[in-house]
mmCIF file of C-alpha atoms in Angstrom:
data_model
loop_
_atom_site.group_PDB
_atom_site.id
_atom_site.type_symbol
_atom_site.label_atom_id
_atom_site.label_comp_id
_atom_site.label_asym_id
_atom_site.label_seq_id
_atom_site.Cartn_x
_atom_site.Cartn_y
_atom_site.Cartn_z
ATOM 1 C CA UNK A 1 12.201 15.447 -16.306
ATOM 2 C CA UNK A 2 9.951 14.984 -13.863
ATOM 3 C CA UNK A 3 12.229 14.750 -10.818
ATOM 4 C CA UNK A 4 12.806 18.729 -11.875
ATOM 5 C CA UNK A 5 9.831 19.810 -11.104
ATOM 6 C CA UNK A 6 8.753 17.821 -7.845
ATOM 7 C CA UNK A 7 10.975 17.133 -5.052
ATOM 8 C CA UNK A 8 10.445 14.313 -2.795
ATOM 9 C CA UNK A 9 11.082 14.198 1.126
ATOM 10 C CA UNK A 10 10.537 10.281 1.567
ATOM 11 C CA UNK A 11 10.574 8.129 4.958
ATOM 12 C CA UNK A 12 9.978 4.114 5.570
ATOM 13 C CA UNK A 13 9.393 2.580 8.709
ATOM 14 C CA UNK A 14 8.736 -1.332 9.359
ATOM 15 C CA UNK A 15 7.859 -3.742 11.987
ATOM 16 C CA UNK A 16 7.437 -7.296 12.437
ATOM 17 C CA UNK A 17 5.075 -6.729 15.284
ATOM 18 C CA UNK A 18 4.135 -9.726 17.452
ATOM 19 C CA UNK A 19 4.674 -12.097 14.585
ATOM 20 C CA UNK A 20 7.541 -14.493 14.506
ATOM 21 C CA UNK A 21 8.966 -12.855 11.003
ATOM 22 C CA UNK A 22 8.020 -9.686 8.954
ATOM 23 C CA UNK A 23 6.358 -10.920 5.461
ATOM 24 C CA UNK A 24 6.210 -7.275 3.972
ATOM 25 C CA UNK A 25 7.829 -6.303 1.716
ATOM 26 C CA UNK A 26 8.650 -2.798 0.459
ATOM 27 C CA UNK A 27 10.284 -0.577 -2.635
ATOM 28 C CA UNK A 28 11.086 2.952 -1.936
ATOM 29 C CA UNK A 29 13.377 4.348 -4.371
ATOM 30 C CA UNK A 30 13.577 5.921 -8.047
ATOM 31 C CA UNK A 31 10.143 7.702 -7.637
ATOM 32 C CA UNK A 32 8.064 4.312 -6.692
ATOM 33 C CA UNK A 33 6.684 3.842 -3.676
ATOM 34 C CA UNK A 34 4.961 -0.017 -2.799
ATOM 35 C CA UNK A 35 4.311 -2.388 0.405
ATOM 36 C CA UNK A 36 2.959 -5.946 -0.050
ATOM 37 C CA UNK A 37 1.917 -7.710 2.749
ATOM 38 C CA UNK A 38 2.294 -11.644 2.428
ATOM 39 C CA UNK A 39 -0.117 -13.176 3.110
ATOM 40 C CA UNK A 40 -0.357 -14.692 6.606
ATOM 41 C CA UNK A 41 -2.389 -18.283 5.381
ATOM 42 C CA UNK A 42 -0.662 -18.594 2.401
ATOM 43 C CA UNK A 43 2.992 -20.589 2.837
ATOM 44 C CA UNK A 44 6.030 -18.266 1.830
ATOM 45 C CA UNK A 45 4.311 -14.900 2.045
ATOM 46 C CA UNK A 46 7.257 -13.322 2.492
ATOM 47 C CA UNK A 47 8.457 -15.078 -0.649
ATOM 48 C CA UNK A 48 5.468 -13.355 -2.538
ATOM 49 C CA UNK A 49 5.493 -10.261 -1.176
ATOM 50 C CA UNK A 50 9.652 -9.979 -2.469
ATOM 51 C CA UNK A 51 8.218 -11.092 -5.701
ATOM 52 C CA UNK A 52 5.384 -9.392 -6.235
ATOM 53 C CA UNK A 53 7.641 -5.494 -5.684
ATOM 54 C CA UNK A 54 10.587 -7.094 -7.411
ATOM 55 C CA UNK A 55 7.826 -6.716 -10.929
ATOM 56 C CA UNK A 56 6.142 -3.458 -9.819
ATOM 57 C CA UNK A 57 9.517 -1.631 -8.857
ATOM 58 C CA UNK A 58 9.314 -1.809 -12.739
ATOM 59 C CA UNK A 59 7.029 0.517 -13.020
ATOM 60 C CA UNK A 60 10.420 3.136 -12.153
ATOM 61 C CA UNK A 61 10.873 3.195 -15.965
ATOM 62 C CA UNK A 62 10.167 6.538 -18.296
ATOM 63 C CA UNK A 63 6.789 8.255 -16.856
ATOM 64 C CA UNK A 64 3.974 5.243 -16.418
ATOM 65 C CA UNK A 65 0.051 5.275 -16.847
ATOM 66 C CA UNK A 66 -2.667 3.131 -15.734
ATOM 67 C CA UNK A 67 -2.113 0.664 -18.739
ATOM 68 C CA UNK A 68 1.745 0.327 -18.057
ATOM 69 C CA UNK A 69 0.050 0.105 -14.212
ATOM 70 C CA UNK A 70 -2.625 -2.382 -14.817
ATOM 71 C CA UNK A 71 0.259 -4.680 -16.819
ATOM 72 C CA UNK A 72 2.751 -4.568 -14.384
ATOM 73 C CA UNK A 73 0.424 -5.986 -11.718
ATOM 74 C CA UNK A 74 -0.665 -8.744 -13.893
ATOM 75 C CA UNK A 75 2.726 -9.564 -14.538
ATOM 76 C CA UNK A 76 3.803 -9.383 -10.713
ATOM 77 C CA UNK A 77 0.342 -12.309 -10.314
ATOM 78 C CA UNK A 78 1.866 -14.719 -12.995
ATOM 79 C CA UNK A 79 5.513 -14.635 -11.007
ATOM 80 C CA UNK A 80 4.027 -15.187 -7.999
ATOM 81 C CA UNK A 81 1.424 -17.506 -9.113
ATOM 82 C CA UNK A 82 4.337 -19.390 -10.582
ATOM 83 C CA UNK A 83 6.040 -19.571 -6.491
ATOM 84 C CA UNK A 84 5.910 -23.302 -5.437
ATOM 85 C CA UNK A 85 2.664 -24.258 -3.153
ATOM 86 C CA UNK A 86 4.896 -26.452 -1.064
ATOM 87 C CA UNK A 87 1.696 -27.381 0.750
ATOM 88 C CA UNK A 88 -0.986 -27.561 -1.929
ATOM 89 C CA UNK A 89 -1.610 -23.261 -1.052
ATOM 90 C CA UNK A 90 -0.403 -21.098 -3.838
ATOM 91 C CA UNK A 91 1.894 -18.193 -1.641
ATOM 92 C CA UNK A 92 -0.565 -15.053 -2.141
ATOM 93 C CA UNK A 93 0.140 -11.046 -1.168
ATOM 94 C CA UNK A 94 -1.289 -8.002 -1.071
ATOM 95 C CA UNK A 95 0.294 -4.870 -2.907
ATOM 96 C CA UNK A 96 -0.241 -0.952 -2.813
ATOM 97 C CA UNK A 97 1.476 1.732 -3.661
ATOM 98 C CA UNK A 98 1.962 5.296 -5.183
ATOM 99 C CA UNK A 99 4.415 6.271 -8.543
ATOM 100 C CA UNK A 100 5.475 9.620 -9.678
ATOM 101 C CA UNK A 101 4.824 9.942 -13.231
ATOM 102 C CA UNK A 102 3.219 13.128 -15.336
ATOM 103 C CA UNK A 103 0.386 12.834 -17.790
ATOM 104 C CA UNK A 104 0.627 15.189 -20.820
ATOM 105 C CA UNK A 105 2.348 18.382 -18.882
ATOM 106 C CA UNK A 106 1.239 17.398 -15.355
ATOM 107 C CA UNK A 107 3.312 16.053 -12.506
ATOM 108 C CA UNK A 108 0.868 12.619 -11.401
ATOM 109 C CA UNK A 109 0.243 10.274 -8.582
ATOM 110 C CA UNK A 110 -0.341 6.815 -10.115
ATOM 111 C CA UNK A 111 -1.812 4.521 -7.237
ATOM 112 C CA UNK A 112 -2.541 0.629 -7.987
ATOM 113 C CA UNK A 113 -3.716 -1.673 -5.235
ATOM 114 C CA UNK A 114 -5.167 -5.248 -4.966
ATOM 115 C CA UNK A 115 -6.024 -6.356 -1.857
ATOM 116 C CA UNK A 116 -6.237 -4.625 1.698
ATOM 117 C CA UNK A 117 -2.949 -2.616 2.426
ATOM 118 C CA UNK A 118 -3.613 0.711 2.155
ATOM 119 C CA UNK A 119 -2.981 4.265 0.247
ATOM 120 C CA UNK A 120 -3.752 7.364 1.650
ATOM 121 C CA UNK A 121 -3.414 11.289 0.463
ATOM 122 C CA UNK A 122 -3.420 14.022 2.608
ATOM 123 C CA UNK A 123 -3.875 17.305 1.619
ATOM 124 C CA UNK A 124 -4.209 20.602 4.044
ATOM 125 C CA UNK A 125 -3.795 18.488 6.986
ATOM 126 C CA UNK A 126 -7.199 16.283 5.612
ATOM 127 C CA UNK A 127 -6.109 12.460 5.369
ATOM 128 C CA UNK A 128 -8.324 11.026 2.709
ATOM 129 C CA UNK A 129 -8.364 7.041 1.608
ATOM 130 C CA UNK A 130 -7.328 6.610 -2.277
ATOM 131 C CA UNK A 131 -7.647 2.834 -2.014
ATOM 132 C CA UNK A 132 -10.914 0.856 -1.579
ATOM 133 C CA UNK A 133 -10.084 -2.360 0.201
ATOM 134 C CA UNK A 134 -10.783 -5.584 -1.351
ATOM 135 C CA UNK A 135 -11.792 -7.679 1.462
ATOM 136 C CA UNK A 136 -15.529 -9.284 2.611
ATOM 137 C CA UNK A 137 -15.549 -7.181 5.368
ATOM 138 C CA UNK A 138 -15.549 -3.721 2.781
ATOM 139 C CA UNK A 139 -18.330 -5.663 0.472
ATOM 140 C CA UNK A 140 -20.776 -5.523 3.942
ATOM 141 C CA UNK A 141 -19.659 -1.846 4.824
ATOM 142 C CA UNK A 142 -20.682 -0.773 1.148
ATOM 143 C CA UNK A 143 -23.589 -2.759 0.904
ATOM 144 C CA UNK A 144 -24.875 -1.317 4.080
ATOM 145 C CA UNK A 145 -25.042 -5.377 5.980
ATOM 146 C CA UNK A 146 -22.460 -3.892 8.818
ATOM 147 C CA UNK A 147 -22.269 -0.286 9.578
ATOM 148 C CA UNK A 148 -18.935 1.293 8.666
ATOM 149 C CA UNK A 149 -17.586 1.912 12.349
ATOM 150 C CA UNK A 150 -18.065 -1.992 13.530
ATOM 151 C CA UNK A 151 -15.758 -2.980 10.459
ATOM 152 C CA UNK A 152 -12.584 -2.725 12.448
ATOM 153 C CA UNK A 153 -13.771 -5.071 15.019
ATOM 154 C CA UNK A 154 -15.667 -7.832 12.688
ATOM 155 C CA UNK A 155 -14.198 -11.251 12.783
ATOM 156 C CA UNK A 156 -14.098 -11.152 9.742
ATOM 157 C CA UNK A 157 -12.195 -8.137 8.587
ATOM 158 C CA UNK A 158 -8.903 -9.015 7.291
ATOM 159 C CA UNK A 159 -10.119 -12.001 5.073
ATOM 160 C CA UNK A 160 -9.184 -10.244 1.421
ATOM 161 C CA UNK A 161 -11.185 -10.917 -1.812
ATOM 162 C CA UNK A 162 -8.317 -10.326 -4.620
ATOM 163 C CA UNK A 163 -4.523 -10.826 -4.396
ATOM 164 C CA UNK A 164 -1.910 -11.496 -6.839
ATOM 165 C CA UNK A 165 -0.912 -15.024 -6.743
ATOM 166 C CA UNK A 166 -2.887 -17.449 -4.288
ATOM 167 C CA UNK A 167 -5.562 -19.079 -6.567
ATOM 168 C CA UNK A 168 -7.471 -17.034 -9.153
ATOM 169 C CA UNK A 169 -5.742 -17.261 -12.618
ATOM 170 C CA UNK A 170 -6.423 -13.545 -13.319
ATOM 171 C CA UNK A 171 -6.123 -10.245 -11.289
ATOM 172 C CA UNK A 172 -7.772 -6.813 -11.609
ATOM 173 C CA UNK A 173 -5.942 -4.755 -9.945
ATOM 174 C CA UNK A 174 -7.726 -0.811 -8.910
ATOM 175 C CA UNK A 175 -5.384 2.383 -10.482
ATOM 176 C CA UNK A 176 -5.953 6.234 -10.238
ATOM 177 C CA UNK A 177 -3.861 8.625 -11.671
ATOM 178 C CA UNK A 178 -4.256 11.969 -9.716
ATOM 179 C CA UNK A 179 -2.495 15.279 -10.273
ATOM 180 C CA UNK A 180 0.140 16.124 -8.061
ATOM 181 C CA UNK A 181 -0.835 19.308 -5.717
ATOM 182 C CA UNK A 182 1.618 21.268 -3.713
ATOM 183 C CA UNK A 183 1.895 20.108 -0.147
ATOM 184 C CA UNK A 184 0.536 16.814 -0.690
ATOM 185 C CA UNK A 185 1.774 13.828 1.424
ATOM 186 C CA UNK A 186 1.120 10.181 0.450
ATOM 187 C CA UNK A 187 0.969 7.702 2.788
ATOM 188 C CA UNK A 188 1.289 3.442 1.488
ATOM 189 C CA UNK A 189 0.864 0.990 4.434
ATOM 190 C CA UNK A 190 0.322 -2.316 5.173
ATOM 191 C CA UNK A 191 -2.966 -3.429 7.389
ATOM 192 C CA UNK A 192 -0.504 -3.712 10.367
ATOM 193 C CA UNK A 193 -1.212 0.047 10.637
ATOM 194 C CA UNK A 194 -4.751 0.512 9.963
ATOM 195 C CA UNK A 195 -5.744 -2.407 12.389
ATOM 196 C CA UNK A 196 -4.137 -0.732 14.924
ATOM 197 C CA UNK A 197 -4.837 2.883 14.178
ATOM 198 C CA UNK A 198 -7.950 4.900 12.844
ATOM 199 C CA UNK A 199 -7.794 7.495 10.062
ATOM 200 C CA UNK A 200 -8.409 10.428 12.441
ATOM 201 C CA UNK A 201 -5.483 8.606 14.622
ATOM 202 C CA UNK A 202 -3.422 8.403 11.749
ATOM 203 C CA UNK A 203 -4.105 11.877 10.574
ATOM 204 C CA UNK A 204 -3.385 12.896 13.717
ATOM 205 C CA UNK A 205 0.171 11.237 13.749
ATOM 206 C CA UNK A 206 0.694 12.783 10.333
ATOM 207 C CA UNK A 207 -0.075 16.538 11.366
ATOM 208 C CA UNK A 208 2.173 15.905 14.124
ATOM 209 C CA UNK A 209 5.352 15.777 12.149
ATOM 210 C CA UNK A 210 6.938 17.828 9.448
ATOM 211 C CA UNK A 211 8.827 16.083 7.596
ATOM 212 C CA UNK A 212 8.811 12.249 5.922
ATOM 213 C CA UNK A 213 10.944 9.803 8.333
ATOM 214 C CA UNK A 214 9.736 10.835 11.471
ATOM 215 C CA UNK A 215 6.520 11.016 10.265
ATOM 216 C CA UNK A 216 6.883 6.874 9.161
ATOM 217 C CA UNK A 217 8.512 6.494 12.910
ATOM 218 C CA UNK A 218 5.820 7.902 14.757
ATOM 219 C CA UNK A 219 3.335 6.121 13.247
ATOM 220 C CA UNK A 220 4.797 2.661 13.362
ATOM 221 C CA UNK A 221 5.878 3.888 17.148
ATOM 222 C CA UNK A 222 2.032 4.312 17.305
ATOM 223 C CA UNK A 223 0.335 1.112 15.917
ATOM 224 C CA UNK A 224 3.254 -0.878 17.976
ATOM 225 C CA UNK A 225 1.637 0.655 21.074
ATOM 226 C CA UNK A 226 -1.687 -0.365 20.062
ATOM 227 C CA UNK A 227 -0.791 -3.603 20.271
ATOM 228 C CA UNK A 228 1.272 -4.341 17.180
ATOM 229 C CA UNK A 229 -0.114 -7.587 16.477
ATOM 230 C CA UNK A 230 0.348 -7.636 12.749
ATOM 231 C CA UNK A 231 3.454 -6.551 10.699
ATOM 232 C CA UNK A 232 3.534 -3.151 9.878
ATOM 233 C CA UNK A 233 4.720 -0.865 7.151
ATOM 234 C CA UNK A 234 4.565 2.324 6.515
ATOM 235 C CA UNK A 235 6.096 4.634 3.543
ATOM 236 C CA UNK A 236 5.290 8.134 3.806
ATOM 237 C CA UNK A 237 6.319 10.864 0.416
ATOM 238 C CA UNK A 238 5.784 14.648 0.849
ATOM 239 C CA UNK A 239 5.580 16.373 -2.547
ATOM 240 C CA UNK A 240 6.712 19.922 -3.077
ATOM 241 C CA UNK A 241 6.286 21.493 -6.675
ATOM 242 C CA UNK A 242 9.676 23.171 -7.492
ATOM 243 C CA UNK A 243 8.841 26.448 -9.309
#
């Protein structure tokens, strides 16, 4: 089994921030690790967020790849596509996240996101992005329109291109599958964080702490002192290979 061979040091954090209520939503348990951040325009995001993980905590049964991954997600859009728009807005949410699963012999990371929370490996102390964020604001970085280090202050930065629900009929959601290496530590977050914080802040937060809940304290201690104007979630998983 695969829970022989890699052992898991897990912490979770969470925040509501300055909002009135927190519309993430997270799953931490049985060797899956998601947030979904509700979306803030959409009504009930907290509704679809709770939704959306309630279908991808699925994803906990026998040892997943990027099919079982990509079918999941499209199951999680249909339930929340199928929330009430009490309003005339279908309830919409991000969703991110990192499984343990093994692929032929090999322990695996399989990571799925759609929208603009976050997941993040760091290996040797180097914190590296997984995730490619589906929002406008990522579509002018990689086209080269707005350089990369004025995308955390453009007005337009947290308005996302694909979620489940809200009100395409169809979702495609992004999935790696990366082998597990010894030492690594995976970080899944909600935007509450990475509004607030940089990646060399974050790293920095990361290297600071040993092990996985104070690590997830610290940084949510962090982006609250930032300003904390967003909800904020953070799960962090340190992997060690058991010989």
């Amino acid at each position: 089994m695969i829970e022989d061979r890699v052992r898991l040091d897990v912490g979770v954090a969470t925040a509501r921030g300055q909002r009135a209520r927190n519309e993430d939503f997270h799953w931490a348990a049985d060797g899956v690790y998601l947030v979904a951040d509700g979306m803030g325009g959409h009504e009930a995001g907290d509704v679809a967020s709770r939704t959306a993980i309630e279908v991808l905590r699925g994803l906990a049964v026998g040892t997943p790849g990027p099919d079982d991954a990509r079918r999941t997600v499209r199951q999680a859009h249909s339930a929340v596509r199928d929330l009430p728009a009490t309003t005339g807005r279908r309830p919409g949410t991000t969703a991110t996240g990192v499984v343990l699963t093994e692929h032929g012999d090999t322990p695996c990371w399989l990571v799925v996101n759609v929208g603009d929370s976050r997941t993040y490996r760091m290996a040797g102390g180097v914190l590296e992005q997984v995730t490619l964020d589906h929002s406008e604001v990522a579509e002018l970085v990689a086209s080269g329109i707005v350089p990369a280090d004025e995308a955390s202050r453009h007005p337009r930065r947290n308005v996302v291109t694909r979620v489940l629900g809200g009100g395409a009929t169809q979702v495609e959601p992004d999935v790696w599958l990366l082998p597990v290496s010894p030492g690594d530590r995976m970080l899944v977050c909600s935007d509450g964080l990475t509004d607030e914080l940089s990646d060399a802040r974050i790293e920095a937060e990361l290297r600071a702490e040993d092990a996985a809940q104070p690590a997830a304290d610290r940084l949510v201690a962090a982006a609250l002192a930032a300003g904390g104007h967003d909800n904020i979630t953070v799960i962090v998983v340190d992997a060690t290979l058991r010989r």
